[in-house]
Each structure stands twice: as C-alpha cells, then as structure tokens.
Short mmCIF file of C-alpha atoms in Angstrom, two decimals:
data_model
loop_
_atom_site.label_atom_id
_atom_site.label_comp_id
_atom_site.label_asym_id
_atom_site.label_seq_id
_atom_site.Cartn_x
_atom_site.Cartn_y
_atom_site.Cartn_z
CA MET A 12 -9.37 14.38 -36.74
CA CYS A 13 -7.97 16.72 -34.10
CA PRO A 14 -10.77 17.87 -31.86
CA HIS A 15 -10.42 21.01 -29.77
CA ALA A 16 -10.22 20.35 -26.06
CA LEU A 17 -11.66 23.19 -24.01
CA ILE A 18 -10.16 23.44 -20.54
CA PRO A 19 -11.96 25.74 -18.12
CA PHE A 20 -9.33 27.21 -15.76
CA LYS A 21 -9.40 29.57 -12.79
CA LEU A 22 -6.02 31.35 -12.31
CA VAL A 23 -6.62 33.33 -9.10
CA ASN A 24 -7.41 31.73 -5.77
CA PRO A 25 -8.35 28.30 -7.13
CA LYS A 26 -9.04 25.09 -5.20
CA THR A 27 -10.16 26.82 -1.94
CA ARG A 28 -11.07 23.42 -0.42
CA LEU A 29 -7.31 22.71 -0.30
CA SER A 30 -6.75 25.81 1.90
CA CYS A 31 -6.25 23.52 4.91
CA VAL A 32 -2.99 22.24 3.43
CA LEU A 33 -1.93 24.80 0.81
CA SER A 34 -1.48 28.58 0.84
CA GLN A 35 -3.12 30.65 -1.87
CA GLU A 36 0.20 30.99 -3.68
CA GLU A 37 0.76 27.24 -3.47
CA ARG A 38 -2.81 26.52 -4.68
CA GLU A 39 -2.22 28.74 -7.65
CA ALA A 40 1.05 26.99 -8.52
CA PHE A 41 -0.54 23.60 -7.92
CA ALA A 42 -3.48 24.44 -10.18
CA ARG A 43 -1.04 25.50 -12.93
CA ALA A 44 0.87 22.21 -12.49
CA MET A 45 -2.39 20.16 -12.81
CA LEU A 46 -3.31 22.20 -15.92
CA GLU A 47 0.08 21.39 -17.37
CA ASP A 48 -0.45 17.62 -16.80
CA VAL A 49 -3.90 17.81 -18.41
CA ILE A 50 -2.56 19.66 -21.44
CA HIS A 51 0.19 17.05 -21.77
CA ALA A 52 -2.29 14.24 -21.82
CA ILE A 53 -4.57 16.13 -24.28
CA LYS A 54 -1.67 16.69 -26.73
CA ASP A 55 -0.56 13.06 -26.42
CA ALA A 56 -4.12 12.07 -27.33
CA ASN A 57 -3.89 14.20 -30.46
CA CYS A 58 -6.36 16.84 -29.29
CA SER A 59 -5.77 20.57 -29.52
CA PRO A 60 -5.99 22.29 -26.09
CA VAL A 61 -7.71 25.64 -25.63
CA ILE A 62 -7.77 27.19 -22.16
CA VAL A 63 -11.06 28.83 -21.25
CA GLY A 64 -10.09 31.31 -18.58
CA THR A 65 -11.22 34.49 -16.82
CA GLU A 66 -7.94 36.26 -17.51
CA LEU A 67 -4.93 36.04 -19.82
CA PHE A 68 -1.68 34.56 -18.58
CA ASP A 69 1.46 33.04 -20.03
CA SER A 70 0.30 29.61 -21.05
CA GLU A 71 3.23 28.47 -23.15
CA ASN A 72 1.85 28.26 -26.65
CA VAL A 73 -1.59 27.08 -25.66
CA GLN A 74 -4.45 29.22 -26.92
CA ILE A 75 -6.52 31.04 -24.30
CA THR A 76 -10.14 32.15 -24.67
CA VAL A 77 -10.94 34.84 -22.10
CA SER A 78 -14.44 35.51 -20.90
CA ASP A 79 -16.06 37.35 -17.95
CA ALA A 80 -19.17 35.22 -18.05
CA ASP A 81 -19.72 32.16 -15.82
CA LEU A 82 -18.66 28.69 -17.01
CA ASN A 83 -21.98 27.69 -18.48
CA GLN A 84 -22.54 30.97 -20.35
CA THR A 85 -19.05 30.94 -21.73
CA LEU A 86 -19.18 27.37 -22.96
CA ASN A 87 -22.75 27.74 -24.24
CA SER A 88 -21.57 30.68 -26.35
CA ILE A 89 -18.71 28.62 -27.80
CA LEU A 90 -20.56 25.37 -28.59
CA PRO A 91 -23.06 26.80 -31.16
CA GLN A 92 -20.20 28.29 -33.16
CA SER A 93 -18.12 25.11 -33.18
CA VAL A 94 -17.54 23.09 -36.25
CA GLY A 95 -16.30 19.57 -35.54
CA GLU A 96 -16.12 17.65 -32.31
CA ILE A 97 -15.40 19.31 -29.00
CA LEU A 98 -13.90 17.85 -25.86
CA ILE A 99 -14.53 19.72 -22.61
CA ILE A 100 -12.16 18.59 -19.93
CA MET A 101 -11.59 19.91 -16.41
CA ALA A 102 -8.16 21.28 -15.33
CA ASP A 103 -8.05 19.41 -12.08
CA LEU A 104 -7.50 15.91 -13.49
CA PRO A 105 -3.80 15.41 -13.12
CA LEU A 106 -4.18 11.60 -13.49
CA ALA A 107 -5.51 12.15 -17.04
CA SER A 108 -3.75 9.96 -19.55
CA ALA A 109 -3.72 9.98 -23.35
CA GLU A 110 -5.07 6.43 -23.29
CA ALA A 111 -8.06 7.42 -21.16
CA ILE A 112 -8.80 10.43 -23.34
CA ARG A 113 -8.61 8.27 -26.45
CA ARG A 114 -11.20 5.89 -24.96
CA VAL A 115 -13.46 8.97 -24.68
CA THR A 116 -12.94 10.24 -28.21
CA ALA A 117 -13.25 6.72 -29.65
CA THR A 118 -16.90 6.54 -28.59
CA LYS A 119 -19.41 5.37 -31.17
CA ALA A 120 -22.13 7.38 -29.41
CA ASP A 121 -22.97 11.03 -30.16
CA LEU A 122 -21.65 12.05 -26.82
CA ALA A 123 -19.34 10.58 -24.19
CA ILE A 124 -19.17 11.62 -20.52
CA VAL A 125 -16.78 10.74 -17.77
CA PRO A 126 -18.45 11.41 -14.39
CA GLY A 127 -16.47 13.04 -11.67
CA ARG A 128 -16.63 12.07 -8.03
CA GLY A 129 -19.78 13.44 -6.49
CA GLY A 130 -21.92 13.76 -9.59
CA GLY A 131 -19.82 16.18 -11.65
CA SER A 132 -18.95 15.93 -15.38
CA ASN A 133 -15.18 15.79 -15.67
CA VAL A 134 -15.00 15.17 -19.38
CA ILE A 135 -17.66 15.64 -22.12
CA TYR A 136 -17.05 14.81 -25.70
CA ILE A 137 -19.56 16.10 -28.19
CA LYS A 138 -19.55 15.18 -31.89
CA GLU A 139 -22.07 17.82 -32.89
CA PRO A 140 -21.63 20.75 -30.46
CA THR A 141 -24.42 22.70 -32.02
CA ARG A 142 -26.95 20.12 -30.77
CA PHE A 143 -25.85 20.24 -27.08
CA HIS A 144 -25.50 22.72 -24.26
CA VAL A 145 -23.87 22.38 -20.90
CA ASP A 146 -25.25 22.83 -17.38
CA TYR A 147 -22.37 22.47 -14.87
CA TYR A 148 -22.53 22.61 -11.05
CA GLY A 149 -24.58 20.39 -8.70
CA MET A 150 -25.40 16.99 -10.19
CA SER A 151 -24.22 17.96 -13.62
CA PHE A 152 -23.58 14.39 -14.75
CA LEU A 153 -27.26 13.52 -14.46
CA LYS A 154 -28.26 16.86 -16.04
CA HIS A 155 -25.97 16.26 -18.98
CA VAL A 156 -27.25 12.75 -19.55
CA LYS A 157 -30.76 14.24 -19.64
CA ILE A 158 -29.83 17.05 -22.00
CA ALA A 159 -28.38 14.49 -24.36
CA GLN A 160 -31.51 12.33 -24.07
CA ASP A 161 -33.83 15.33 -24.71
CA ALA A 162 -31.76 16.27 -27.78
CA GLY A 163 -32.03 12.71 -29.12
CA LEU A 164 -28.26 12.17 -28.75
CA SER A 165 -26.87 8.76 -27.72
CA CYS A 166 -24.54 8.98 -24.75
CA GLU A 167 -21.79 6.64 -23.56
CA VAL A 168 -20.40 6.80 -19.99
CA ILE A 169 -16.69 6.13 -20.05
CA ASP A 170 -15.38 4.04 -17.18
CA SER A 171 -12.14 5.67 -16.13
CA PHE A 172 -10.86 6.36 -12.58
CA ARG A 173 -8.03 8.49 -14.00
CA LEU A 174 -10.58 10.93 -15.46
CA HIS A 175 -13.01 10.43 -12.58
CA THR A 176 -10.52 11.61 -9.97
CA ASP A 177 -10.80 15.35 -9.68
CA ILE A 178 -8.55 16.94 -7.05
CA ASP A 179 -10.66 19.05 -4.72
CA GLU A 180 -9.89 18.03 -1.18
CA LYS A 181 -6.97 16.91 0.95
CA GLU A 182 -7.98 13.21 0.64
CA ASP A 183 -7.75 13.48 -3.15
CA LEU A 184 -4.03 14.28 -2.89
CA VAL A 185 -3.56 10.64 -1.78
CA GLU A 186 -4.64 9.54 -5.27
CA LEU A 187 -2.22 11.96 -6.94
CA LEU A 188 0.71 10.78 -4.81
CA ILE A 189 -0.11 7.12 -5.53
CA HIS A 190 -1.04 7.24 -9.24
CA GLY A 191 0.39 10.55 -10.56
CA SER A 192 3.58 10.85 -12.56
CA GLY A 193 3.55 14.38 -13.84
CA ARG A 194 4.26 17.96 -12.83
CA SER A 195 1.64 18.26 -10.14
CA ARG A 196 2.79 15.16 -8.24
CA ALA A 197 6.34 16.47 -8.39
CA TYR A 198 5.17 19.82 -7.06
CA LEU A 199 3.44 18.17 -4.09
CA GLU A 200 6.66 16.25 -3.36
CA GLU A 201 8.69 19.49 -3.60
CA LEU A 202 6.38 20.90 -0.91
CA GLY A 203 7.19 17.91 1.30
CA PHE A 204 3.94 15.90 0.98
CA VAL A 205 4.30 12.19 1.59
CA LEU A 206 1.84 9.30 1.99
CA SER A 207 1.17 8.08 5.49
CA VAL A 208 -0.82 5.27 6.98
CA GLU A 209 -2.75 5.89 10.24
CA LYS A 210 -5.08 3.37 11.80
CA GLY A 211 -5.01 1.40 8.55
CA ARG A 212 -6.16 4.38 6.46
CA VAL A 213 -3.95 6.11 3.96
CA GLY A 214 -3.54 9.81 4.22
CA ILE A 215 -0.96 12.51 3.50
CA SER A 216 1.34 14.48 5.72
CA ARG A 217 3.64 17.39 5.01
CA LYS A 218 7.19 17.31 6.21
CA PRO A 219 8.60 20.48 7.74
CA GLU A 220 10.35 22.67 5.16
CA LYS A 221 13.92 21.80 4.54
CA THR A 222 16.39 24.25 6.06
CA GLU A 223 19.28 25.73 4.10
CA ALA A 224 21.74 23.55 6.07
CA ALA A 225 19.90 20.31 5.17
CA MET B 12 -11.59 -20.11 -19.69
CA CYS B 13 -13.74 -19.52 -16.60
CA PRO B 14 -11.51 -18.16 -13.82
CA HIS B 15 -12.53 -18.49 -10.19
CA ALA B 16 -13.39 -15.18 -8.63
CA LEU B 17 -12.68 -15.07 -4.88
CA ILE B 18 -14.82 -12.57 -2.97
CA PRO B 19 -13.76 -11.88 0.62
CA PHE B 20 -16.90 -11.15 2.60
CA LYS B 21 -17.65 -10.21 6.22
CA LEU B 22 -21.16 -11.24 7.25
CA VAL B 23 -21.42 -9.85 10.81
CA ASN B 24 -21.17 -6.14 11.63
CA PRO B 25 -19.60 -5.06 8.28
CA LYS B 26 -18.99 -1.53 6.97
CA THR B 27 -18.74 0.11 10.40
CA ARG B 28 -17.79 3.43 8.77
CA LEU B 29 -21.37 3.60 7.61
CA SER B 30 -22.66 3.42 11.18
CA CYS B 31 -23.50 7.13 11.07
CA VAL B 32 -26.31 6.46 8.56
CA LEU B 33 -27.12 2.73 8.84
CA SER B 34 -27.91 0.45 11.82
CA GLN B 35 -25.96 -2.81 12.19
CA GLU B 36 -28.90 -4.78 10.74
CA GLU B 37 -29.11 -2.38 7.78
CA ARG B 38 -25.35 -2.55 7.20
CA GLU B 39 -25.55 -6.33 7.12
CA ALA B 40 -28.41 -6.30 4.65
CA PHE B 41 -26.67 -3.61 2.62
CA ALA B 42 -23.40 -5.60 2.51
CA ARG B 43 -25.36 -8.66 1.30
CA ALA B 44 -27.03 -6.56 -1.43
CA MET B 45 -23.61 -5.27 -2.62
CA LEU B 46 -22.30 -8.86 -2.59
CA GLU B 47 -25.23 -9.82 -4.76
CA ASP B 48 -24.40 -7.06 -7.23
CA VAL B 49 -20.77 -8.10 -7.43
CA ILE B 50 -21.72 -11.78 -7.96
CA HIS B 51 -24.09 -10.73 -10.69
CA ALA B 52 -21.34 -8.87 -12.57
CA ILE B 53 -18.88 -11.73 -12.02
CA LYS B 54 -21.26 -14.27 -13.48
CA ASP B 55 -22.04 -12.00 -16.45
CA ALA B 56 -18.32 -11.74 -17.09
CA ASN B 57 -18.14 -15.57 -17.26
CA CYS B 58 -16.23 -15.96 -14.00
CA SER B 59 -17.12 -18.43 -11.28
CA PRO B 60 -17.73 -16.72 -7.92
CA VAL B 61 -16.45 -18.21 -4.66
CA ILE B 62 -17.22 -16.35 -1.45
CA VAL B 63 -14.34 -16.31 1.05
CA GLY B 64 -16.00 -15.81 4.38
CA THR B 65 -15.55 -16.23 8.10
CA GLU B 66 -18.78 -18.19 8.54
CA LEU B 67 -21.28 -20.12 6.43
CA PHE B 68 -24.53 -18.54 5.32
CA ASP B 69 -27.19 -19.12 2.71
CA SER B 70 -25.54 -17.81 -0.38
CA GLU B 71 -27.94 -19.07 -3.11
CA ASN B 72 -25.85 -21.53 -5.05
CA VAL B 73 -22.58 -19.68 -4.68
CA GLN B 74 -19.75 -21.72 -3.19
CA ILE B 75 -18.38 -20.50 0.13
CA THR B 76 -14.90 -21.16 1.53
CA VAL B 77 -14.86 -20.65 5.28
CA SER B 78 -11.69 -19.73 7.20
CA ASP B 79 -10.88 -18.37 10.68
CA ALA B 80 -7.60 -16.84 9.53
CA ASP B 81 -7.23 -13.25 8.46
CA LEU B 82 -7.69 -12.17 4.86
CA ASN B 83 -4.03 -12.37 3.86
CA GLN B 84 -3.47 -15.79 5.44
CA THR B 85 -6.63 -17.19 3.96
CA LEU B 86 -5.92 -16.00 0.43
CA ASN B 87 -2.24 -16.92 0.63
CA SER B 88 -3.22 -20.46 1.57
CA ILE B 89 -5.59 -20.68 -1.41
CA LEU B 90 -3.24 -19.20 -4.09
CA PRO B 91 -0.48 -21.81 -3.98
CA GLN B 92 -3.07 -24.56 -4.52
CA SER B 93 -4.79 -22.92 -7.40
CA VAL B 94 -4.59 -24.13 -10.94
CA GLY B 95 -5.57 -21.60 -13.55
CA GLU B 96 -6.20 -17.91 -13.26
CA ILE B 97 -7.67 -16.35 -10.15
CA LEU B 98 -9.59 -13.12 -9.79
CA ILE B 99 -9.81 -11.59 -6.29
CA ILE B 100 -12.52 -8.99 -6.07
CA MET B 101 -13.90 -7.05 -3.11
CA ALA B 102 -17.53 -7.38 -2.10
CA ASP B 103 -18.12 -3.61 -1.68
CA LEU B 104 -18.01 -2.74 -5.36
CA PRO B 105 -21.69 -2.47 -6.31
CA LEU B 106 -20.83 -0.51 -9.48
CA ALA B 107 -18.92 -3.53 -10.83
CA SER B 108 -19.98 -4.33 -14.37
CA ALA B 109 -19.25 -7.36 -16.48
CA GLU B 110 -17.61 -5.04 -19.02
CA ALA B 111 -15.18 -3.67 -16.47
CA ILE B 112 -14.35 -7.17 -15.18
CA ARG B 113 -13.78 -8.32 -18.74
CA ARG B 114 -11.28 -5.47 -19.27
CA VAL B 115 -9.40 -6.90 -16.23
CA THR B 116 -9.35 -10.50 -17.39
CA ALA B 117 -8.45 -9.50 -20.93
CA THR B 118 -5.06 -8.19 -19.76
CA LYS B 119 -2.01 -9.27 -21.68
CA ALA B 120 0.12 -8.87 -18.58
CA ASP B 121 0.75 -11.58 -15.94
CA LEU B 122 -1.22 -9.60 -13.42
CA ALA B 123 -3.88 -6.90 -13.54
CA ILE B 124 -4.86 -4.60 -10.65
CA VAL B 125 -7.64 -2.12 -10.17
CA PRO B 126 -6.71 0.28 -7.38
CA GLY B 127 -9.34 1.33 -4.84
CA ARG B 128 -9.76 4.79 -3.55
CA GLY B 129 -7.09 5.50 -0.96
CA GLY B 130 -4.47 3.02 -2.08
CA GLY B 131 -6.34 -0.29 -1.75
CA SER B 132 -6.50 -3.15 -4.25
CA ASN B 133 -10.11 -3.64 -5.28
CA VAL B 134 -9.46 -6.28 -7.91
CA ILE B 135 -6.43 -8.43 -8.62
CA TYR B 136 -6.29 -10.86 -11.53
CA ILE B 137 -3.46 -13.36 -11.48
CA LYS B 138 -2.67 -15.71 -14.31
CA GLU B 139 -0.25 -17.92 -12.30
CA PRO B 140 -1.41 -17.73 -8.71
CA THR B 141 1.43 -19.90 -7.44
CA ARG B 142 3.87 -17.10 -8.31
CA PHE B 143 2.04 -14.38 -6.27
CA HIS B 144 0.97 -13.63 -2.78
CA VAL B 145 -1.28 -10.91 -1.42
CA ASP B 146 -0.64 -8.29 1.26
CA TYR B 147 -3.87 -6.35 1.86
CA TYR B 148 -4.48 -3.38 4.20
CA GLY B 149 -2.68 -0.03 4.17
CA MET B 150 -1.26 0.95 0.79
CA SER B 151 -1.84 -2.49 -0.64
CA PHE B 152 -1.95 -1.26 -4.24
CA LEU B 153 1.72 -0.14 -4.08
CA LYS B 154 2.62 -3.34 -2.14
CA HIS B 155 1.04 -5.56 -4.76
CA VAL B 156 2.75 -3.72 -7.63
CA LYS B 157 6.04 -4.33 -5.86
CA ILE B 158 5.27 -8.02 -5.11
CA ALA B 159 4.56 -8.52 -8.85
CA GLN B 160 7.78 -6.69 -9.72
CA ASP B 161 9.90 -8.74 -7.26
CA ALA B 162 8.35 -11.95 -8.73
CA GLY B 163 9.20 -10.87 -12.29
CA LEU B 164 5.52 -10.58 -13.19
CA SER B 165 4.32 -7.88 -15.58
CA CYS B 166 1.46 -5.88 -14.14
CA GLU B 167 -1.27 -3.76 -15.84
CA VAL B 168 -3.30 -1.17 -13.89
CA ILE B 169 -6.83 -1.17 -15.18
CA ASP B 170 -8.45 2.26 -15.42
CA SER B 171 -12.06 1.79 -14.16
CA PHE B 172 -14.00 4.02 -11.81
CA ARG B 173 -16.73 1.32 -11.51
CA LEU B 174 -14.20 -1.02 -9.89
CA HIS B 175 -12.27 1.82 -8.17
CA THR B 176 -15.30 2.96 -6.21
CA ASP B 177 -15.53 0.93 -2.96
CA ILE B 178 -18.32 1.83 -0.66
CA ASP B 179 -16.95 2.60 2.74
CA GLU B 180 -18.28 5.96 3.85
CA LYS B 181 -21.45 8.07 3.62
CA GLU B 182 -20.02 10.09 0.75
CA ASP B 183 -19.54 6.95 -1.27
CA LEU B 184 -23.30 6.28 -1.21
CA VAL B 185 -23.63 9.31 -3.52
CA GLU B 186 -21.81 7.35 -6.26
CA LEU B 187 -24.08 4.35 -5.77
CA LEU B 188 -27.21 6.46 -6.00
CA ILE B 189 -25.94 8.15 -9.20
CA HIS B 190 -24.31 5.25 -11.02
CA GLY B 191 -25.78 2.04 -9.48
CA SER B 192 -28.54 -0.01 -10.99
CA GLY B 193 -28.65 -3.18 -8.91
CA ARG B 194 -29.87 -4.57 -5.62
CA SER B 195 -27.80 -2.38 -3.30
CA ARG B 196 -29.01 0.86 -4.91
CA ALA B 197 -32.57 -0.33 -4.68
CA TYR B 198 -32.03 -1.21 -0.97
CA LEU B 199 -30.79 2.34 -0.28
CA GLU B 200 -33.84 3.74 -1.97
CA GLU B 201 -36.06 1.43 0.06
CA LEU B 202 -34.49 2.89 3.16
CA GLY B 203 -35.40 6.39 1.95
CA PHE B 204 -31.99 7.65 0.80
CA VAL B 205 -32.07 10.35 -1.86
CA LEU B 206 -29.48 12.59 -3.48
CA SER B 207 -29.43 16.17 -2.27
CA VAL B 208 -27.47 19.27 -3.24
CA GLU B 209 -26.26 21.66 -0.50
CA LYS B 210 -24.00 24.58 -1.15
CA GLY B 211 -23.26 23.22 -4.59
CA ARG B 212 -22.05 19.86 -3.27
CA VAL B 213 -23.86 16.65 -3.79
CA GLY B 214 -24.72 14.57 -0.71
CA ILE B 215 -27.33 12.16 0.47
CA SER B 216 -30.18 12.51 2.89
CA ARG B 217 -32.61 9.99 4.32
CA LYS B 218 -36.31 10.63 4.28
CA PRO B 219 -38.33 9.79 7.42
CA GLU B 220 -39.75 6.27 7.37
CA LYS B 221 -43.08 5.95 5.71
CA THR B 222 -46.01 5.48 8.14
CA GLU B 223 -48.55 2.71 7.65
CA ALA B 224 -51.16 5.25 6.58
CA ALA B 225 -48.91 6.72 3.84
#
C-alpha cells in the first residue's frame, strides 16, 4: 500500500552542467532543495522515501542507504531483496507532484516508466522488483523498456512533463521558474534568478547580489 | 461533442532553428510530416482539425483557413465568432497522442493549457471562446494563465510530456526518434538520422546519403 521510493542522490559537487551559473556551494544547496521538493511530492503521494546516497548527511527523518558502488550496482543489489513494489525516482525533478506520482503508481502494467529529456529514465515503478534490474546512463529509457520486455513484464509509459523535466542545464531552470512552487524555485529566486525574454526566447538572468543597504 | 481544433501552420521556410541539420526543402517536408502526425492524433481524439495558415495548399481533406494577419490577430478574430469549444494546438507536436488530447478536452475547468518547453502554450482548450483571447510569443503560458484569471475563467494545466515537447531545435529530434511512431519520425529515419551517445549524452547524427549502388 505504501511503496518505498528510492531516490539516488549525490551530495558533493552535483549538477556540474550548472557550473556556468551556480558555484559548487550553490549547486549543493540547490540539489538539496530539489531533493526536498521530490521528497515532499513522494510523501504526498503516500510513498515512503529512501535516499540512496554515497555518504551520510542530515536528511531530516528520511532514511538513507549508503553505498560506495555505482548507481546500477547499488540499485541492482537492493531490487532482488525487495518485497513489495519499488519506485525509483531521480532527485532532480523539482516539478514532481503527488498527482503525477500517483498516475505512475496507479499503473495496471507490471512496470511504469517516465522518460526524462534526452532518453533517461526519471521514474521507474516496479511491482515485482525481483524480476527487474536497472541499467542507467545513456539511452536508459529504451534499455529499460527492453529489459522489461525480455523479462515478460508489461510496461506503461507515463505521460508527464512534470516528471519528464529533469534539471541539468541552465535552460532547464526556465521550467522551474515557470512551473515550480517549492523550495528549489524559492532558492533560485533568493539567488536573484529571474525569467527574461530575449529575441522572443525565454531565458533566465541573475540579478546582481543585493547590497546590505538595499 | 466534436470541438474544432485550430492548428496554426507555416508552409514556407518553417523551423529555421533546424537549419543546422535540415535544408529548407527538408524542413518544409518535415513540418508537413509533423502536421500530419498532429492531425492524426486530433482525429483519433474525435476533434475536427482546421489548419490556420498563411497560404492554401493541398491538405488532404482538412479544412484550411487562410489569413495574412499574424497568429494572435488571426486567432483573436476567429475566437469571438466561435460557437462551442475550441482547441488550439501547435503543428510541431509530433508526439501528440489521442490519449493526451483527450486528457485536455476532458478538463472540468473552463480552460486547459499544456505548456510548451520554454514558457510557450502548446495546446489551449477553451470551452467559451468568446470569453478568451490569445497572446502568443514570449512567455505565453504565463500570459494565458493571467488572461484566464482576469476573465474569471478557471484554468487547468495538463501534465503531458507528449504535448509539452515541441520540436524546434536539433536536441528536440532526440525525443522524436525515441518516442515518435508517426510520419515525421519515419521521415527523419529516411533522411538517415539515428540516435547516438557521446560522453554519456544522447544526441543525433545523420548517416551519409545512400548511394544508388547501396
């Protein structure tokens, strides 16, 4: 009734493709804020979050599983031991909503996937984890569809832009400023990020830091 | 019961941001193929397509409304005269599915919008067109939400990556090659486009043209 939601999370130096607009310290705080938004949506959807990380940190009552191994090894050691359904959801989905997650867990298929932009697998929901294994990186969406097929598992692709929109690059921040409502959007605004339109295209810009006097 | 679906369409020199990978002739054929896919989904969703174009062309039994005016003027002259619901859907959404369109037209709100990537409005569904007007370009999604609000119309945002994914740039072709199944995906494949993975990121490349002997 209350599936575990595994959330892979990198604490140190995450989101390097945002280095052009955020310092390492800011990227670490931003990644934590996105994680918080994802956890919020997961709890609202009645799932039980478990952070899958490479080190321990203060995660405010959310369970952490720590592993040195890479993402695939780590998850593939957890899945065979799991009883009951498992949701695997990425930590960089700050637009995640409980409603979207519920559409995933409501699937009638054996497996549900939400593709990420560029062929990734942002969310995977597996009813019988012992019959599946993951293979992230590269075109993982197509790989996961094939793994399901080879295992004789039916697979539904869930049509959600909120779960499709992973935040990797500067352009992705536009989506967060337009559609976000949680901690990570607030953090971007605290840093001075605003939407801007140039030559008809929407982008972001960062206002100079406020001075003490202002 | 069968809402009109207006599809703005540019016949000559469309999709200029794809010039880096497609010639003008190819872009025109590609835009036609995407239009075909959108019309297919619209008909499957029991809506009645009407192309809103700047010139007449052979559109295989689909009605065309021709206007010299810009998109906003054209649509804002059509809306006040419309009886019954109107769907406005962009022609560059080759991942559109009947199921996603039905989620839009099933809204209980006065208005439903599917945001495009970068703040656009890919689909707008209006139950009482005389009470609404459009304002495309720039951050049109936020503008349309405000227009609805100012008119006292309730507005639902529909969460669909299939309708969110407009094809404007080279990177967008990746989505079409992964998730598409219609005419426009087939056309890209005919041109020799394939998915490729470089440094862990998914992109596209174009094979050299086949020779007669091959």
